[in-house]
């Protein structure tokens, strides 16, 4: 469905008019919904939107009100929200392109993806996101991602008609005017520029000319390396190719630009065992549609686009030094069109604030391939923010259902091998299976034992999501947020941030409790997670009970818990003491830790000895993970009493004792579990049984 504007300056919810121009011609703003629910209506069900003049806008506080109605939804995202990933694919892209590429006599313009009912506006104070397309010039480059993005951004997508011949510098000016218009509306918010290939050049050029505007650039295989393109030998051939052979161009370009298998796999119901039948059907239906690329990029347009790419790369490269914006660069390892991996390294050296994420198995059209969820990448790299600085609490977006499923898939082997079982304690002291004894409403602080390498973390987070639909925000050592700050693949540490991990700081504690969140704290920290031989299930807690006093200030409920099972999964054969006896390696570790972020540096003894290292581990035939959440300890109404340091310390010692009792209970009771070992579970239990339903001992 297209929502079409009929006036040069219009407002369409959630699209709004842009007063811009090209050679003194006013530019129209078109709204489009490329949703699967309305795809069939494209072209045949065009409707005229309500026209509201831009002059009727009023800025009220930080929100924009249009005709008396906020353009934001007064809502928040709940855990496991539907982000729509996988509901659209490259087939939808090619089908919709047939309508969009029809000659319309118009210059470049902006489209706004909207839902069929128009009721999915972004969250309050959402930043604006401007999508700048690749060589195709189509507005549809975000078709796989727009459903999720429009929940947390005000999305505008640039469309460059097939027969338009606007020079690169004029395109820069066009986007620049829109950028400044948005900045004037909400100067305190960042503006996002998502540039795909050619659009990456356009985004960098605009950023270089506007260093005073707070910009976040997300560049997917930017075409700044076009002078080193791997297609260079055949480009002259493409330009002089006879018209009778131009039908082969789309097939050549399609296999050079992206991986058809990954494109077809987008909605093939990803799981640990791929749905080969669905994948085959998708691929079979996709390949015939590739002939449509000859209409998207006909021979004359291709010749123009190649010249445009050359001028764009030259212009942009000469101005990289002027880019002040925050940059997230997505680079493919199997880009057959551009040397994107090498170019990413070059750009990271030349840009002042650039982070690179590599995707080693993807092709040039990264945003149209399976396994790439753009919003997940933005969240995992801590690039989503509503103000000048990222806030781990206020800017946090809970995991969606597709992210939850992906995490289950990624942790599937571990979940199966360890079959985590969780118990909790009711108010009357009874121990039951499941999390019924844990409060449903926050603020809640979970305090427990940190297993070797944090083996207990993923099952705990996933189970709280599954059973209670609650995201547990793990308080982690700040050094963990620096591990992937350099150029690297999207990693487990990035995924931790998607599922709530944040640095352990007093201000983050304050914000979590203020927002009635569930927080997870390990007082033993790195010293427990990187313990020595023979120290499993031994607590290394500091003397200061500061978290107790902070929890009491907000009336938070404290839930102590124990977790056991690491000794059933791994044997520690090389610990910190062993590593420090190895020449060269010990000097390296000592120097690395001295340069890193230090916590508890004012303390003495073992609790202060939190050097990071990677232990040597010998895997075992897996046993099972067990968790016991103790009886909740309520601090509400005890604020004044717990202001006293001695009272707070007494409660602190009680919590520590409860954690130790929980682990002692589990170590004893697991001997009664006939399903403790993975072999016994495989022999006696159907493989299709969900891990949370695998039997265990009676509490």
mmCIF file of N, CA and C in Angstrom, residues 60-131:
data_model
loop_
_atom_site.group_PDB
_atom_site.id
_atom_site.type_symbol
_atom_site.label_atom_id
_atom_site.label_comp_id
_atom_site.label_asym_id
_atom_site.label_seq_id
_atom_site.Cartn_x
_atom_site.Cartn_y
_atom_site.Cartn_z
ATOM 1 N N UNK A 60 6.150 20.556 21.402
ATOM 2 C CA UNK A 60 5.742 20.601 22.803
ATOM 3 C C UNK A 60 6.742 19.760 23.586
ATOM 4 N N UNK A 61 7.569 20.435 24.401
ATOM 5 C CA UNK A 61 8.614 19.715 25.116
ATOM 6 C C UNK A 61 9.566 19.102 24.111
ATOM 7 N N UNK A 62 9.780 17.798 24.246
ATOM 8 C CA UNK A 62 10.683 17.107 23.332
ATOM 9 C C UNK A 62 9.923 16.324 22.281
ATOM 10 N N UNK A 63 8.585 16.453 22.276
ATOM 11 C CA UNK A 63 7.779 15.692 21.329
ATOM 12 C C UNK A 63 7.231 16.603 20.244
ATOM 13 N N UNK A 64 7.040 16.046 19.066
ATOM 14 C CA UNK A 64 6.458 16.797 17.970
ATOM 15 C C UNK A 64 4.981 16.452 17.897
ATOM 16 N N UNK A 65 4.142 17.457 17.939
ATOM 17 C CA UNK A 65 2.704 17.260 17.894
ATOM 18 C C UNK A 65 2.199 17.719 16.541
ATOM 19 N N UNK A 66 1.430 16.881 15.876
ATOM 20 C CA UNK A 66 0.915 17.192 14.559
ATOM 21 C C UNK A 66 -0.601 17.236 14.648
ATOM 22 N N UNK A 67 -1.180 18.410 14.418
ATOM 23 C CA UNK A 67 -2.621 18.527 14.488
ATOM 24 C C UNK A 67 -3.179 18.112 15.830
ATOM 25 N N UNK A 68 -2.424 18.339 16.916
ATOM 26 C CA UNK A 68 -2.893 18.007 18.251
ATOM 27 C C UNK A 68 -2.596 16.589 18.681
ATOM 28 N N UNK A 69 -1.972 15.791 17.803
ATOM 29 C CA UNK A 69 -1.686 14.398 18.137
ATOM 30 C C UNK A 69 -0.190 14.132 18.070
ATOM 31 N N UNK A 70 0.348 13.524 19.103
ATOM 32 C CA UNK A 70 1.779 13.223 19.109
ATOM 33 C C UNK A 70 2.112 12.255 18.000
ATOM 34 N N UNK A 71 3.256 12.453 17.368
ATOM 35 C CA UNK A 71 3.654 11.535 16.329
ATOM 36 C C UNK A 71 4.369 10.329 16.918
ATOM 37 N N UNK A 72 4.432 10.225 18.246
ATOM 38 C CA UNK A 72 5.028 9.086 18.928
ATOM 39 C C UNK A 72 3.936 8.273 19.610
ATOM 40 N N UNK A 73 4.178 6.986 19.741
ATOM 41 C CA UNK A 73 3.304 6.137 20.538
ATOM 42 C C UNK A 73 3.703 6.241 22.002
ATOM 43 N N UNK A 74 2.730 6.375 22.886
ATOM 44 C CA UNK A 74 3.015 6.384 24.321
ATOM 45 C C UNK A 74 3.044 4.945 24.816
ATOM 46 N N UNK A 75 4.060 4.232 24.431
ATOM 47 C CA UNK A 75 4.167 2.835 24.810
ATOM 48 C C UNK A 75 5.629 2.503 25.023
ATOM 49 N N UNK A 76 5.871 1.284 25.477
ATOM 50 C CA UNK A 76 7.238 0.795 25.600
ATOM 51 C C UNK A 76 7.279 -0.618 25.057
ATOM 52 N N UNK A 77 8.449 -1.043 24.681
ATOM 53 C CA UNK A 77 8.614 -2.392 24.178
ATOM 54 C C UNK A 77 8.692 -3.366 25.345
ATOM 55 N N UNK A 78 7.917 -4.427 25.264
ATOM 56 C CA UNK A 78 7.964 -5.478 26.267
ATOM 57 C C UNK A 78 8.955 -6.556 25.819
ATOM 58 N N UNK A 79 9.521 -7.304 26.749
ATOM 59 C CA UNK A 79 10.391 -8.408 26.349
ATOM 60 C C UNK A 79 9.678 -9.364 25.395
ATOM 61 N N UNK A 80 10.421 -9.882 24.443
ATOM 62 C CA UNK A 80 9.928 -10.822 23.435
ATOM 63 C C UNK A 80 8.875 -10.188 22.528
ATOM 64 N N UNK A 81 9.048 -8.899 22.218
ATOM 65 C CA UNK A 81 8.158 -8.234 21.277
ATOM 66 C C UNK A 81 8.409 -8.749 19.865
ATOM 67 N N UNK A 82 7.438 -8.591 19.019
ATOM 68 C CA UNK A 82 7.526 -9.103 17.651
ATOM 69 C C UNK A 82 8.206 -8.071 16.769
ATOM 70 N N UNK A 83 9.421 -8.379 16.317
ATOM 71 C CA UNK A 83 10.138 -7.441 15.457
ATOM 72 C C UNK A 83 9.922 -7.721 13.968
ATOM 73 N N UNK A 84 9.179 -8.761 13.650
ATOM 74 C CA UNK A 84 8.828 -9.028 12.256
ATOM 75 C C UNK A 84 9.956 -9.577 11.407
ATOM 76 N N UNK A 85 11.110 -9.879 12.017
ATOM 77 C CA UNK A 85 12.224 -10.355 11.198
ATOM 78 C C UNK A 85 11.890 -11.727 10.610
ATOM 79 N N UNK A 86 12.109 -11.873 9.309
ATOM 80 C CA UNK A 86 11.828 -13.127 8.621
ATOM 81 C C UNK A 86 10.482 -13.160 7.944
ATOM 82 N N UNK A 87 9.640 -12.138 8.177
ATOM 83 C CA UNK A 87 8.325 -12.118 7.529
ATOM 84 C C UNK A 87 8.396 -11.551 6.119
ATOM 85 N N UNK A 88 9.504 -10.922 5.776
ATOM 86 C CA UNK A 88 9.702 -10.427 4.420
ATOM 87 C C UNK A 88 11.065 -10.865 3.922
ATOM 88 N N UNK A 89 11.222 -10.892 2.616
ATOM 89 C CA UNK A 89 12.437 -11.433 2.034
ATOM 90 C C UNK A 89 12.777 -10.704 0.754
ATOM 91 N N UNK A 90 13.810 -11.194 0.074
ATOM 92 C CA UNK A 90 14.227 -10.598 -1.194
ATOM 93 C C UNK A 90 13.143 -10.766 -2.251
ATOM 94 N N UNK A 91 12.333 -11.807 -2.138
ATOM 95 C CA UNK A 91 11.218 -11.964 -3.082
ATOM 96 C C UNK A 91 10.276 -10.772 -2.994
ATOM 97 N N UNK A 92 9.994 -10.333 -1.761
ATOM 98 C CA UNK A 92 9.144 -9.150 -1.592
ATOM 99 C C UNK A 92 9.830 -7.916 -2.173
ATOM 100 N N UNK A 93 11.135 -7.836 -1.985
ATOM 101 C CA UNK A 93 11.901 -6.720 -2.544
ATOM 102 C C UNK A 93 11.723 -6.660 -4.057
ATOM 103 N N UNK A 94 11.884 -7.802 -4.728
ATOM 104 C CA UNK A 94 11.799 -7.820 -6.186
ATOM 105 C C UNK A 94 10.368 -7.602 -6.677
ATOM 106 N N UNK A 95 9.388 -8.136 -5.942
ATOM 107 C CA UNK A 95 7.991 -7.935 -6.339
ATOM 108 C C UNK A 95 7.574 -6.476 -6.198
ATOM 109 N N UNK A 96 7.932 -5.858 -5.081
ATOM 110 C CA UNK A 96 7.585 -4.456 -4.864
ATOM 111 C C UNK A 96 8.326 -3.534 -5.823
ATOM 112 N N UNK A 97 9.527 -3.948 -6.199
ATOM 113 C CA UNK A 97 10.321 -3.110 -7.103
ATOM 114 C C UNK A 97 9.626 -2.915 -8.438
ATOM 115 N N UNK A 98 8.828 -3.888 -8.866
ATOM 116 C CA UNK A 98 8.136 -3.764 -10.156
ATOM 117 C C UNK A 98 7.235 -2.540 -10.202
ATOM 118 N N UNK A 99 6.633 -2.213 -9.042
ATOM 119 C CA UNK A 99 5.760 -1.046 -8.986
ATOM 120 C C UNK A 99 6.546 0.239 -8.775
ATOM 121 N N UNK A 100 7.546 0.177 -7.931
ATOM 122 C CA UNK A 100 8.271 1.387 -7.552
ATOM 123 C C UNK A 100 9.114 1.937 -8.696
ATOM 124 N N UNK A 101 9.607 1.060 -9.600
ATOM 125 C CA UNK A 101 10.506 1.528 -10.653
ATOM 126 C C UNK A 101 9.772 2.126 -11.841
ATOM 127 N N UNK A 102 8.431 2.106 -11.828
ATOM 128 C CA UNK A 102 7.700 2.688 -12.947
ATOM 129 C C UNK A 102 8.027 4.173 -13.082
ATOM 130 N N UNK A 103 8.262 4.647 -14.304
ATOM 131 C CA UNK A 103 8.577 6.074 -14.483
ATOM 132 C C UNK A 103 7.490 6.955 -13.895
ATOM 133 N N UNK A 104 7.875 7.920 -13.070
ATOM 134 C CA UNK A 104 6.893 8.797 -12.441
ATOM 135 C C UNK A 104 7.218 10.262 -12.659
ATOM 136 N N UNK A 105 8.297 10.531 -13.380
ATOM 137 C CA UNK A 105 8.627 11.915 -13.689
ATOM 138 C C UNK A 105 9.155 12.714 -12.526
ATOM 139 N N UNK A 106 9.366 12.046 -11.400
ATOM 140 C CA UNK A 106 9.758 12.782 -10.204
ATOM 141 C C UNK A 106 11.227 12.637 -9.888
ATOM 142 N N UNK A 107 11.787 13.579 -9.155
ATOM 143 C CA UNK A 107 13.173 13.486 -8.706
ATOM 144 C C UNK A 107 13.269 12.568 -7.491
ATOM 145 N N UNK A 108 14.453 12.408 -6.887
ATOM 146 C CA UNK A 108 14.566 11.636 -5.638
ATOM 147 C C UNK A 108 13.627 12.169 -4.569
ATOM 148 N N UNK A 109 13.140 11.268 -3.744
ATOM 149 C CA UNK A 109 12.215 11.647 -2.675
ATOM 150 C C UNK A 109 12.316 10.640 -1.532
ATOM 151 N N UNK A 110 11.636 10.957 -0.438
ATOM 152 C CA UNK A 110 11.671 10.112 0.762
ATOM 153 C C UNK A 110 10.400 9.294 0.879
ATOM 154 N N UNK A 111 10.549 8.049 1.291
ATOM 155 C CA UNK A 111 9.432 7.174 1.622
ATOM 156 C C UNK A 111 9.495 6.854 3.115
ATOM 157 N N UNK A 112 8.332 6.601 3.693
ATOM 158 C CA UNK A 112 8.264 6.206 5.102
ATOM 159 C C UNK A 112 7.499 4.895 5.208
ATOM 160 N N UNK A 113 8.149 3.816 5.618
ATOM 161 C CA UNK A 113 7.420 2.560 5.790
ATOM 162 C C UNK A 113 6.403 2.667 6.909
ATOM 163 N N UNK A 114 5.182 2.278 6.632
ATOM 164 C CA UNK A 114 4.128 2.316 7.645
ATOM 165 C C UNK A 114 3.371 0.997 7.617
ATOM 166 N N UNK A 115 2.716 0.682 8.714
ATOM 167 C CA UNK A 115 1.900 -0.524 8.798
ATOM 168 C C UNK A 115 0.571 -0.298 8.103
ATOM 169 N N UNK A 116 -0.127 -1.400 7.834
ATOM 170 C CA UNK A 116 -1.404 -1.288 7.155
ATOM 171 C C UNK A 116 -2.404 -0.439 7.905
ATOM 172 N N UNK A 117 -2.390 -0.531 9.249
ATOM 173 C CA UNK A 117 -3.336 0.260 10.036
ATOM 174 C C UNK A 117 -2.731 1.574 10.506
ATOM 175 N N UNK A 118 -1.441 1.791 10.214
ATOM 176 C CA UNK A 118 -0.802 3.053 10.587
ATOM 177 C C UNK A 118 -0.609 3.245 12.073
ATOM 178 N N UNK A 119 -0.690 2.158 12.854
ATOM 179 C CA UNK A 119 -0.634 2.301 14.317
ATOM 180 C C UNK A 119 0.670 1.791 14.928
ATOM 181 N N UNK A 120 1.753 1.839 14.189
ATOM 182 C CA UNK A 120 3.002 1.335 14.759
ATOM 183 C C UNK A 120 4.070 2.423 14.778
ATOM 184 N N UNK A 121 3.682 3.600 15.222
ATOM 185 C CA UNK A 121 4.648 4.678 15.333
ATOM 186 C C UNK A 121 5.745 4.337 16.320
ATOM 187 N N UNK A 122 6.852 5.070 16.275
ATOM 188 C CA UNK A 122 8.000 4.731 17.127
ATOM 189 C C UNK A 122 7.773 5.069 18.589
ATOM 190 N N UNK A 123 8.673 4.588 19.429
ATOM 191 C CA UNK A 123 8.647 4.884 20.857
ATOM 192 C C UNK A 123 8.880 6.371 21.094
ATOM 193 N N UNK A 124 8.493 6.865 22.258
ATOM 194 C CA UNK A 124 8.740 8.281 22.569
ATOM 195 C C UNK A 124 10.215 8.635 22.438
ATOM 196 N N UNK A 125 10.465 9.819 21.910
ATOM 197 C CA UNK A 125 11.820 10.374 21.773
ATOM 198 C C UNK A 125 12.719 9.544 20.870
ATOM 199 N N UNK A 126 12.113 8.811 19.940
ATOM 200 C CA UNK A 126 12.931 8.011 19.030
ATOM 201 C C UNK A 126 13.686 8.906 18.056
ATOM 202 N N UNK A 127 14.948 8.566 17.780
ATOM 203 C CA UNK A 127 15.709 9.353 16.809
ATOM 204 C C UNK A 127 15.260 9.072 15.383
ATOM 205 N N UNK A 128 15.628 9.953 14.478
ATOM 206 C CA UNK A 128 15.331 9.797 13.058
ATOM 207 C C UNK A 128 16.405 8.939 12.407
ATOM 208 N N UNK A 129 15.989 8.048 11.505
ATOM 209 C CA UNK A 129 16.914 7.228 10.744
ATOM 210 C C UNK A 129 16.657 7.467 9.261
ATOM 211 N N UNK A 130 17.672 7.899 8.553
ATOM 212 C CA UNK A 130 17.594 8.127 7.113
ATOM 213 C C UNK A 130 18.358 7.015 6.408
ATOM 214 N N UNK A 131 17.636 6.256 5.569
ATOM 215 C CA UNK A 131 18.274 5.168 4.821
ATOM 216 C C UNK A 131 18.663 5.659 3.435
#
